[in-house]
């Protein structure tokens, strides 16, 4: 939590590796990230962190299921396994009926749920979410929190920005 402009999103972007600190070091799993090459950083990003991007697929031609499958494509999983796993995660966020829809055909909260399914589908050790429940109604927000809580019980780390105590 913190006021607008405090640096919450910036910190998330550094932990999730799209962004780099201008000073200091960031160590992830005993490795100094600044010393890794781009390929190693991309692997770390894909395997260790799952980021809930708010503007996930604004201009994408992919449908919801394909979008959720993306991290699994990078991880080299077979098409059949990928499809099944993506469907399982879309079910967890109650979007199985919308899985063949494009971004333009989904509501804000539905897009947010696709983004959450995508961030969690490859069981990252750290999930990062910038106001993940901000666009959701109370019930859906609670479901998302249950998903994140279940991950925590598996020993995963959740880092999130929220303005809801
Ligand atoms: N790429 C950038 N280059 C320079 N300054 C930036 C950049 N991105 C963000 N900032 C500045 O860094 C500060 C922190 O921004 P950040 O987006 O992390 O805030 P935040 O805590 O997430 O705020 P909010 O609650 O409004 O989302 C702000 O003053 C912002 O203007
Ligand atoms: Mg922010």
JSON list of C-alpha atoms and ligand atoms in Angstrom, two decimals:
[
{"chain": "A", "resi": 1, "resn": "UNK", "atom": "CA", "xyz": [0.00, 0.00, 0.00]},
{"chain": "A", "resi": 2, "resn": "UNK", "atom": "CA", "xyz": [1.13, 3.56, -0.54]},
{"chain": "A", "resi": 3, "resn": "UNK", "atom": "CA", "xyz": [0.08, 6.86, -2.10]},
{"chain": "A", "resi": 4, "resn": "UNK", "atom": "CA", "xyz": [-0.07, 7.41, -5.85]},
{"chain": "A", "resi": 5, "resn": "UNK", "atom": "CA", "xyz": [3.42, 7.94, -7.23]},
{"chain": "A", "resi": 6, "resn": "UNK", "atom": "CA", "xyz": [5.15, 6.24, -4.27]},
{"chain": "A", "resi": 7, "resn": "UNK", "atom": "CA", "xyz": [6.80, 3.68, -6.56]},
{"chain": "A", "resi": 8, "resn": "UNK", "atom": "CA", "xyz": [4.62, 0.58, -6.09]},
{"chain": "A", "resi": 9, "resn": "UNK", "atom": "CA", "xyz": [4.31, -0.30, -9.78]},
{"chain": "A", "resi": 10, "resn": "UNK", "atom": "CA", "xyz": [7.98, 0.50, -10.34]},
{"chain": "A", "resi": 11, "resn": "UNK", "atom": "CA", "xyz": [9.00, -1.93, -7.63]},
{"chain": "A", "resi": 12, "resn": "UNK", "atom": "CA", "xyz": [6.74, -4.64, -9.04]},
{"chain": "A", "resi": 13, "resn": "UNK", "atom": "CA", "xyz": [8.25, -4.13, -12.47]},
{"chain": "A", "resi": 14, "resn": "UNK", "atom": "CA", "xyz": [11.72, -4.57, -11.06]},
{"chain": "A", "resi": 15, "resn": "UNK", "atom": "CA", "xyz": [10.85, -7.74, -9.16]},
{"chain": "A", "resi": 16, "resn": "UNK", "atom": "CA", "xyz": [9.11, -9.12, -12.27]},
{"chain": "A", "resi": 17, "resn": "UNK", "atom": "CA", "xyz": [12.12, -8.18, -14.39]},
{"chain": "A", "resi": 18, "resn": "UNK", "atom": "CA", "xyz": [10.76, -6.01, -17.17]},
{"chain": "A", "resi": 19, "resn": "UNK", "atom": "CA", "xyz": [12.51, -3.07, -15.47]},
{"chain": "A", "resi": 20, "resn": "UNK", "atom": "CA", "xyz": [15.96, -2.60, -13.94]},
{"chain": "A", "resi": 21, "resn": "UNK", "atom": "CA", "xyz": [17.17, -0.59, -10.97]},
{"chain": "A", "resi": 22, "resn": "UNK", "atom": "CA", "xyz": [19.33, 2.45, -11.77]},
{"chain": "A", "resi": 23, "resn": "UNK", "atom": "CA", "xyz": [21.29, 1.72, -8.59]},
{"chain": "A", "resi": 24, "resn": "UNK", "atom": "CA", "xyz": [21.72, -1.30, -6.34]},
{"chain": "A", "resi": 25, "resn": "UNK", "atom": "CA", "xyz": [21.42, -5.01, -7.04]},
{"chain": "A", "resi": 26, "resn": "UNK", "atom": "CA", "xyz": [18.50, -7.36, -7.30]},
{"chain": "A", "resi": 27, "resn": "UNK", "atom": "CA", "xyz": [19.14, -10.97, -6.29]},
{"chain": "A", "resi": 28, "resn": "UNK", "atom": "CA", "xyz": [16.61, -13.62, -7.31]},
{"chain": "A", "resi": 29, "resn": "UNK", "atom": "CA", "xyz": [17.21, -17.17, -6.06]},
{"chain": "A", "resi": 30, "resn": "UNK", "atom": "CA", "xyz": [20.83, -16.46, -5.13]},
{"chain": "A", "resi": 31, "resn": "UNK", "atom": "CA", "xyz": [21.59, -14.91, -8.50]},
{"chain": "A", "resi": 32, "resn": "UNK", "atom": "CA", "xyz": [22.41, -11.29, -9.12]},
{"chain": "A", "resi": 33, "resn": "UNK", "atom": "CA", "xyz": [19.92, -10.48, -11.86]},
{"chain": "A", "resi": 34, "resn": "UNK", "atom": "CA", "xyz": [22.08, -7.69, -13.26]},
{"chain": "A", "resi": 35, "resn": "UNK", "atom": "CA", "xyz": [24.76, -10.24, -14.08]},
{"chain": "A", "resi": 36, "resn": "UNK", "atom": "CA", "xyz": [22.43, -12.52, -16.04]},
{"chain": "A", "resi": 37, "resn": "UNK", "atom": "CA", "xyz": [22.21, -12.22, -19.82]},
{"chain": "A", "resi": 38, "resn": "UNK", "atom": "CA", "xyz": [18.92, -11.42, -21.53]},
{"chain": "A", "resi": 39, "resn": "UNK", "atom": "CA", "xyz": [18.06, -15.04, -22.16]},
{"chain": "A", "resi": 40, "resn": "UNK", "atom": "CA", "xyz": [18.63, -15.98, -18.52]},
{"chain": "A", "resi": 41, "resn": "UNK", "atom": "CA", "xyz": [16.56, -13.02, -17.39]},
{"chain": "A", "resi": 42, "resn": "UNK", "atom": "CA", "xyz": [13.74, -14.05, -19.72]},
{"chain": "A", "resi": 43, "resn": "UNK", "atom": "CA", "xyz": [13.86, -17.56, -18.29]},
{"chain": "A", "resi": 44, "resn": "UNK", "atom": "CA", "xyz": [13.76, -16.19, -14.74]},
{"chain": "A", "resi": 45, "resn": "UNK", "atom": "CA", "xyz": [10.85, -13.97, -15.67]},
{"chain": "A", "resi": 46, "resn": "UNK", "atom": "CA", "xyz": [8.91, -16.84, -17.19]},
{"chain": "A", "resi": 47, "resn": "UNK", "atom": "CA", "xyz": [9.66, -19.52, -14.60]},
{"chain": "A", "resi": 48, "resn": "UNK", "atom": "CA", "xyz": [9.82, -17.59, -11.36]},
{"chain": "A", "resi": 49, "resn": "UNK", "atom": "CA", "xyz": [7.43, -14.72, -11.70]},
{"chain": "A", "resi": 50, "resn": "UNK", "atom": "CA", "xyz": [3.86, -14.31, -12.87]},
{"chain": "A", "resi": 51, "resn": "UNK", "atom": "CA", "xyz": [2.77, -10.75, -13.37]},
{"chain": "A", "resi": 52, "resn": "UNK", "atom": "CA", "xyz": [-0.86, -9.74, -13.57]},
{"chain": "A", "resi": 53, "resn": "UNK", "atom": "CA", "xyz": [-0.69, -7.16, -16.33]},
{"chain": "A", "resi": 54, "resn": "UNK", "atom": "CA", "xyz": [-3.61, -4.81, -16.24]},
{"chain": "A", "resi": 55, "resn": "UNK", "atom": "CA", "xyz": [-3.49, -3.94, -19.93]},
{"chain": "A", "resi": 56, "resn": "UNK", "atom": "CA", "xyz": [-2.84, -7.55, -20.84]},
{"chain": "A", "resi": 57, "resn": "UNK", "atom": "CA", "xyz": [-4.02, -7.89, -24.38]},
{"chain": "A", "resi": 58, "resn": "UNK", "atom": "CA", "xyz": [-5.40, -4.65, -25.57]},
{"chain": "A", "resi": 59, "resn": "UNK", "atom": "CA", "xyz": [-4.30, -5.11, -29.18]},
{"chain": "A", "resi": 60, "resn": "UNK", "atom": "CA", "xyz": [-3.88, -8.86, -29.18]},
{"chain": "A", "resi": 61, "resn": "UNK", "atom": "CA", "xyz": [-5.43, -11.11, -31.83]},
{"chain": "A", "resi": 62, "resn": "UNK", "atom": "CA", "xyz": [-5.33, -14.00, -29.37]},
{"chain": "A", "resi": 63, "resn": "UNK", "atom": "CA", "xyz": [-8.41, -15.21, -27.56]},
{"chain": "A", "resi": 64, "resn": "UNK", "atom": "CA", "xyz": [-8.54, -15.66, -23.78]},
{"chain": "A", "resi": 65, "resn": "UNK", "atom": "CA", "xyz": [-7.33, -19.26, -23.79]},
{"chain": "A", "resi": 66, "resn": "UNK", "atom": "CA", "xyz": [-4.44, -18.57, -26.17]},
{"chain": "A", "resi": 67, "resn": "UNK", "atom": "CA", "xyz": [-3.44, -15.63, -24.00]},
{"chain": "A", "resi": 68, "resn": "UNK", "atom": "CA", "xyz": [-3.35, -17.82, -20.89]},
{"chain": "A", "resi": 69, "resn": "UNK", "atom": "CA", "xyz": [-1.35, -20.45, -22.82]},
{"chain": "A", "resi": 70, "resn": "UNK", "atom": "CA", "xyz": [1.40, -17.99, -23.75]},
{"chain": "A", "resi": 71, "resn": "UNK", "atom": "CA", "xyz": [3.75, -18.55, -20.75]},
{"chain": "A", "resi": 72, "resn": "UNK", "atom": "CA", "xyz": [3.43, -22.29, -21.35]},
{"chain": "A", "resi": 73, "resn": "UNK", "atom": "CA", "xyz": [4.44, -21.85, -25.00]},
{"chain": "A", "resi": 74, "resn": "UNK", "atom": "CA", "xyz": [7.60, -20.08, -23.82]},
{"chain": "A", "resi": 75, "resn": "UNK", "atom": "CA", "xyz": [8.18, -22.91, -21.34]},
{"chain": "A", "resi": 76, "resn": "UNK", "atom": "CA", "xyz": [8.04, -25.46, -24.19]},
{"chain": "A", "resi": 77, "resn": "UNK", "atom": "CA", "xyz": [4.95, -27.39, -23.09]},
{"chain": "A", "resi": 78, "resn": "UNK", "atom": "CA", "xyz": [3.08, -29.52, -25.65]},
{"chain": "A", "resi": 79, "resn": "UNK", "atom": "CA", "xyz": [-0.04, -28.03, -27.23]},
{"chain": "A", "resi": 80, "resn": "UNK", "atom": "CA", "xyz": [-2.36, -30.58, -25.68]},
{"chain": "A", "resi": 81, "resn": "UNK", "atom": "CA", "xyz": [-1.09, -30.09, -22.13]},
{"chain": "A", "resi": 82, "resn": "UNK", "atom": "CA", "xyz": [-1.09, -26.33, -22.58]},
{"chain": "A", "resi": 83, "resn": "UNK", "atom": "CA", "xyz": [-4.67, -26.24, -23.69]},
{"chain": "A", "resi": 84, "resn": "UNK", "atom": "CA", "xyz": [-5.83, -28.39, -20.77]},
{"chain": "A", "resi": 85, "resn": "UNK", "atom": "CA", "xyz": [-3.93, -26.34, -18.20]},
{"chain": "A", "resi": 86, "resn": "UNK", "atom": "CA", "xyz": [-5.12, -23.01, -19.62]},
{"chain": "A", "resi": 87, "resn": "UNK", "atom": "CA", "xyz": [-8.70, -24.25, -19.50]},
{"chain": "A", "resi": 88, "resn": "UNK", "atom": "CA", "xyz": [-8.23, -25.38, -15.90]},
{"chain": "A", "resi": 89, "resn": "UNK", "atom": "CA", "xyz": [-7.03, -21.90, -14.88]},
{"chain": "A", "resi": 90, "resn": "UNK", "atom": "CA", "xyz": [-9.79, -20.16, -16.80]},
{"chain": "A", "resi": 91, "resn": "UNK", "atom": "CA", "xyz": [-12.21, -22.36, -14.88]},
{"chain": "A", "resi": 92, "resn": "UNK", "atom": "CA", "xyz": [-10.64, -21.25, -11.60]},
{"chain": "A", "resi": 93, "resn": "UNK", "atom": "CA", "xyz": [-11.48, -17.65, -12.47]},
{"chain": "A", "resi": 94, "resn": "UNK", "atom": "CA", "xyz": [-14.88, -18.73, -13.81]},
{"chain": "A", "resi": 95, "resn": "UNK", "atom": "CA", "xyz": [-14.23, -17.80, -17.40]},
{"chain": "A", "resi": 96, "resn": "UNK", "atom": "CA", "xyz": [-14.42, -21.17, -19.13]},
{"chain": "A", "resi": 97, "resn": "UNK", "atom": "CA", "xyz": [-17.40, -19.98, -21.15]},
{"chain": "A", "resi": 98, "resn": "UNK", "atom": "CA", "xyz": [-15.55, -16.97, -22.47]},
{"chain": "A", "resi": 99, "resn": "UNK", "atom": "CA", "xyz": [-12.31, -18.68, -23.35]},
{"chain": "A", "resi": 100, "resn": "UNK", "atom": "CA", "xyz": [-12.72, -18.27, -27.10]},
{"chain": "A", "resi": 101, "resn": "UNK", "atom": "CA", "xyz": [-13.43, -14.57, -26.88]},
{"chain": "A", "resi": 102, "resn": "UNK", "atom": "CA", "xyz": [-11.10, -11.75, -27.82]},
{"chain": "A", "resi": 103, "resn": "UNK", "atom": "CA", "xyz": [-10.12, -8.90, -25.54]},
{"chain": "A", "resi": 104, "resn": "UNK", "atom": "CA", "xyz": [-12.60, -6.57, -27.25]},
{"chain": "A", "resi": 105, "resn": "UNK", "atom": "CA", "xyz": [-15.37, -8.99, -26.35]},
{"chain": "A", "resi": 106, "resn": "UNK", "atom": "CA", "xyz": [-14.61, -9.13, -22.64]},
{"chain": "A", "resi": 107, "resn": "UNK", "atom": "CA", "xyz": [-15.53, -6.78, -19.80]},
{"chain": "A", "resi": 108, "resn": "UNK", "atom": "CA", "xyz": [-12.86, -5.04, -17.73]},
{"chain": "A", "resi": 109, "resn": "UNK", "atom": "CA", "xyz": [-13.23, -7.50, -14.86]},
{"chain": "A", "resi": 110, "resn": "UNK", "atom": "CA", "xyz": [-13.17, -10.47, -17.24]},
{"chain": "A", "resi": 111, "resn": "UNK", "atom": "CA", "xyz": [-9.95, -9.19, -18.81]},
{"chain": "A", "resi": 112, "resn": "UNK", "atom": "CA", "xyz": [-8.53, -8.83, -15.33]},
{"chain": "A", "resi": 113, "resn": "UNK", "atom": "CA", "xyz": [-9.42, -12.45, -14.60]},
{"chain": "A", "resi": 114, "resn": "UNK", "atom": "CA", "xyz": [-7.75, -13.60, -17.83]},
{"chain": "A", "resi": 115, "resn": "UNK", "atom": "CA", "xyz": [-4.65, -11.69, -16.71]},
{"chain": "A", "resi": 116, "resn": "UNK", "atom": "CA", "xyz": [-4.76, -13.45, -13.34]},
{"chain": "A", "resi": 117, "resn": "UNK", "atom": "CA", "xyz": [-5.16, -16.90, -14.92]},
{"chain": "A", "resi": 118, "resn": "UNK", "atom": "CA", "xyz": [-2.21, -16.16, -17.21]},
{"chain": "A", "resi": 119, "resn": "UNK", "atom": "CA", "xyz": [-0.01, -15.03, -14.34]},
{"chain": "A", "resi": 120, "resn": "UNK", "atom": "CA", "xyz": [-0.72, -18.16, -12.31]},
{"chain": "A", "resi": 121, "resn": "UNK", "atom": "CA", "xyz": [-0.89, -20.85, -15.01]},
{"chain": "A", "resi": 122, "resn": "UNK", "atom": "CA", "xyz": [2.75, -21.91, -14.82]},
{"chain": "A", "resi": 123, "resn": "UNK", "atom": "CA", "xyz": [2.83, -21.92, -11.00]},
{"chain": "A", "resi": 124, "resn": "UNK", "atom": "CA", "xyz": [5.42, -19.17, -10.58]},
{"chain": "A", "resi": 125, "resn": "UNK", "atom": "CA", "xyz": [7.20, -18.97, -7.23]},
{"chain": "A", "resi": 126, "resn": "UNK", "atom": "CA", "xyz": [6.39, -15.25, -7.06]},
{"chain": "A", "resi": 127, "resn": "UNK", "atom": "CA", "xyz": [3.14, -13.76, -8.29]},
{"chain": "A", "resi": 128, "resn": "UNK", "atom": "CA", "xyz": [2.94, -10.01, -8.73]},
{"chain": "A", "resi": 129, "resn": "UNK", "atom": "CA", "xyz": [-0.36, -8.24, -8.95]},
{"chain": "A", "resi": 130, "resn": "UNK", "atom": "CA", "xyz": [-0.96, -4.49, -9.18]},
{"chain": "A", "resi": 131, "resn": "UNK", "atom": "CA", "xyz": [-4.45, -3.94, -7.75]},
{"chain": "A", "resi": 132, "resn": "UNK", "atom": "CA", "xyz": [-5.74, -7.30, -9.01]},
{"chain": "A", "resi": 133, "resn": "UNK", "atom": "CA", "xyz": [-9.17, -6.89, -7.50]},
{"chain": "A", "resi": 134, "resn": "UNK", "atom": "CA", "xyz": [-9.61, -3.20, -8.29]},
{"chain": "A", "resi": 135, "resn": "UNK", "atom": "CA", "xyz": [-11.86, -3.78, -11.30]},
{"chain": "A", "resi": 136, "resn": "UNK", "atom": "CA", "xyz": [-13.80, -6.68, -9.81]},
{"chain": "A", "resi": 137, "resn": "UNK", "atom": "CA", "xyz": [-17.03, -6.96, -7.86]},
{"chain": "A", "resi": 138, "resn": "UNK", "atom": "CA", "xyz": [-16.79, -8.13, -4.23]},
{"chain": "A", "resi": 139, "resn": "UNK", "atom": "CA", "xyz": [-17.58, -11.78, -4.95]},
{"chain": "A", "resi": 140, "resn": "UNK", "atom": "CA", "xyz": [-15.13, -12.14, -7.83]},
{"chain": "A", "resi": 141, "resn": "UNK", "atom": "CA", "xyz": [-12.52, -10.24, -5.82]},
{"chain": "A", "resi": 142, "resn": "UNK", "atom": "CA", "xyz": [-12.92, -12.72, -3.00]},
{"chain": "A", "resi": 143, "resn": "UNK", "atom": "CA", "xyz": [-12.48, -15.63, -5.42]},
{"chain": "A", "resi": 144, "resn": "UNK", "atom": "CA", "xyz": [-9.25, -14.13, -6.67]},
{"chain": "A", "resi": 145, "resn": "UNK", "atom": "CA", "xyz": [-8.04, -13.68, -3.10]},
{"chain": "A", "resi": 146, "resn": "UNK", "atom": "CA", "xyz": [-8.87, -17.34, -2.42]},
{"chain": "A", "resi": 147, "resn": "UNK", "atom": "CA", "xyz": [-6.77, -18.35, -5.42]},
{"chain": "A", "resi": 148, "resn": "UNK", "atom": "CA", "xyz": [-3.85, -16.29, -4.17]},
{"chain": "A", "resi": 149, "resn": "UNK", "atom": "CA", "xyz": [-4.28, -17.63, -0.64]},
{"chain": "A", "resi": 150, "resn": "UNK", "atom": "CA", "xyz": [-4.17, -21.21, -1.94]},
{"chain": "A", "resi": 151, "resn": "UNK", "atom": "CA", "xyz": [-0.89, -20.40, -3.67]},
{"chain": "A", "resi": 152, "resn": "UNK", "atom": "CA", "xyz": [0.53, -19.02, -0.47]},
{"chain": "A", "resi": 153, "resn": "UNK", "atom": "CA", "xyz": [-0.37, -22.25, 1.29]},
{"chain": "A", "resi": 154, "resn": "UNK", "atom": "CA", "xyz": [1.66, -24.11, -1.37]},
{"chain": "A", "resi": 155, "resn": "UNK", "atom": "CA", "xyz": [4.64, -22.02, -0.30]},
{"chain": "A", "resi": 156, "resn": "UNK", "atom": "CA", "xyz": [4.48, -19.45, -3.10]},
{"chain": "A", "resi": 157, "resn": "UNK", "atom": "CA", "xyz": [4.97, -15.76, -2.60]},
{"chain": "A", "resi": 158, "resn": "UNK", "atom": "CA", "xyz": [2.34, -13.20, -3.54]},
{"chain": "A", "resi": 159, "resn": "UNK", "atom": "CA", "xyz": [3.23, -9.55, -3.85]},
{"chain": "A", "resi": 160, "resn": "UNK", "atom": "CA", "xyz": [0.39, -7.22, -4.51]},
{"chain": "A", "resi": 161, "resn": "UNK", "atom": "CA", "xyz": [-0.69, -3.63, -4.52]},
{"chain": "A", "resi": 162, "resn": "UNK", "atom": "CA", "xyz": [-4.11, -2.99, -3.10]},
{"chain": "A", "resi": 163, "resn": "UNK", "atom": "CA", "xyz": [-6.06, -0.13, -1.60]},
{"chain": "A", "resi": 164, "resn": "UNK", "atom": "CA", "xyz": [-8.48, -2.47, 0.14]},
{"chain": "A", "resi": 165, "resn": "UNK", "atom": "CA", "xyz": [-7.46, -3.38, 3.72]},
{"chain": "B", "resi": 1, "resn": "LIG", "atom": "N1", "xyz": [9.60, 5.28, -16.85]},
{"chain": "B", "resi": 1, "resn": "LIG", "atom": "C1", "xyz": [9.66, 6.25, -15.94]},
{"chain": "B", "resi": 1, "resn": "LIG", "atom": "N2", "xyz": [10.59, 7.22, -16.00]},
{"chain": "B", "resi": 1, "resn": "LIG", "atom": "C2", "xyz": [10.67, 8.19, -15.08]},
{"chain": "B", "resi": 1, "resn": "LIG", "atom": "N3", "xyz": [9.84, 8.27, -14.05]},
{"chain": "B", "resi": 1, "resn": "LIG", "atom": "C3", "xyz": [8.88, 7.35, -13.91]},
{"chain": "B", "resi": 1, "resn": "LIG", "atom": "C4", "xyz": [8.74, 6.28, -14.85]},
{"chain": "B", "resi": 1, "resn": "LIG", "atom": "N4", "xyz": [7.70, 5.50, -14.45]},
{"chain": "B", "resi": 1, "resn": "LIG", "atom": "C5", "xyz": [7.23, 6.06, -13.33]},
{"chain": "B", "resi": 1, "resn": "LIG", "atom": "N5", "xyz": [7.94, 7.15, -13.00]},
{"chain": "B", "resi": 1, "resn": "LIG", "atom": "C6", "xyz": [7.76, 7.99, -11.79]},
{"chain": "B", "resi": 1, "resn": "LIG", "atom": "O1", "xyz": [8.13, 7.22, -10.67]},
{"chain": "B", "resi": 1, "resn": "LIG", "atom": "C7", "xyz": [7.26, 7.47, -9.58]},
{"chain": "B", "resi": 1, "resn": "LIG", "atom": "C8", "xyz": [6.63, 6.17, -9.11]},
{"chain": "B", "resi": 1, "resn": "LIG", "atom": "O2", "xyz": [5.71, 5.70, -10.13]},
{"chain": "B", "resi": 1, "resn": "LIG", "atom": "P1", "xyz": [4.86, 4.38, -9.93]},
{"chain": "B", "resi": 1, "resn": "LIG", "atom": "O3", "xyz": [4.14, 4.13, -11.19]},
{"chain": "B", "resi": 1, "resn": "LIG", "atom": "O4", "xyz": [5.74, 3.29, -9.44]},
{"chain": "B", "resi": 1, "resn": "LIG", "atom": "O5", "xyz": [3.87, 4.81, -8.77]},
{"chain": "B", "resi": 1, "resn": "LIG", "atom": "P2", "xyz": [2.73, 3.99, -8.03]},
{"chain": "B", "resi": 1, "resn": "LIG", "atom": "O6", "xyz": [3.10, 3.91, -6.60]},
{"chain": "B", "resi": 1, "resn": "LIG", "atom": "O7", "xyz": [2.49, 2.70, -8.74]},
{"chain": "B", "resi": 1, "resn": "LIG", "atom": "O8", "xyz": [1.48, 4.95, -8.19]},
{"chain": "B", "resi": 1, "resn": "LIG", "atom": "P3", "xyz": [-0.10, 4.64, -8.51]},
{"chain": "B", "resi": 1, "resn": "LIG", "atom": "O9", "xyz": [-0.73, 4.28, -7.20]},
{"chain": "B", "resi": 1, "resn": "LIG", "atom": "O10", "xyz": [-0.58, 5.97, -9.01]},
{"chain": "B", "resi": 1, "resn": "LIG", "atom": "O11", "xyz": [-0.16, 3.56, -9.53]},
{"chain": "B", "resi": 1, "resn": "LIG", "atom": "C9", "xyz": [6.25, 8.51, -10.09]},
{"chain": "B", "resi": 1, "resn": "LIG", "atom": "O12", "xyz": [6.69, 9.77, -9.63]},
{"chain": "B", "resi": 1, "resn": "LIG", "atom": "C10", "xyz": [6.32, 8.39, -11.59]},
{"chain": "B", "resi": 1, "resn": "LIG", "atom": "O13", "xyz": [5.99, 9.61, -12.21]},
{"chain": "B", "resi": 2, "resn": "LIG", "atom": "MG1", "xyz": [0.90, 2.00, -9.92]}
]
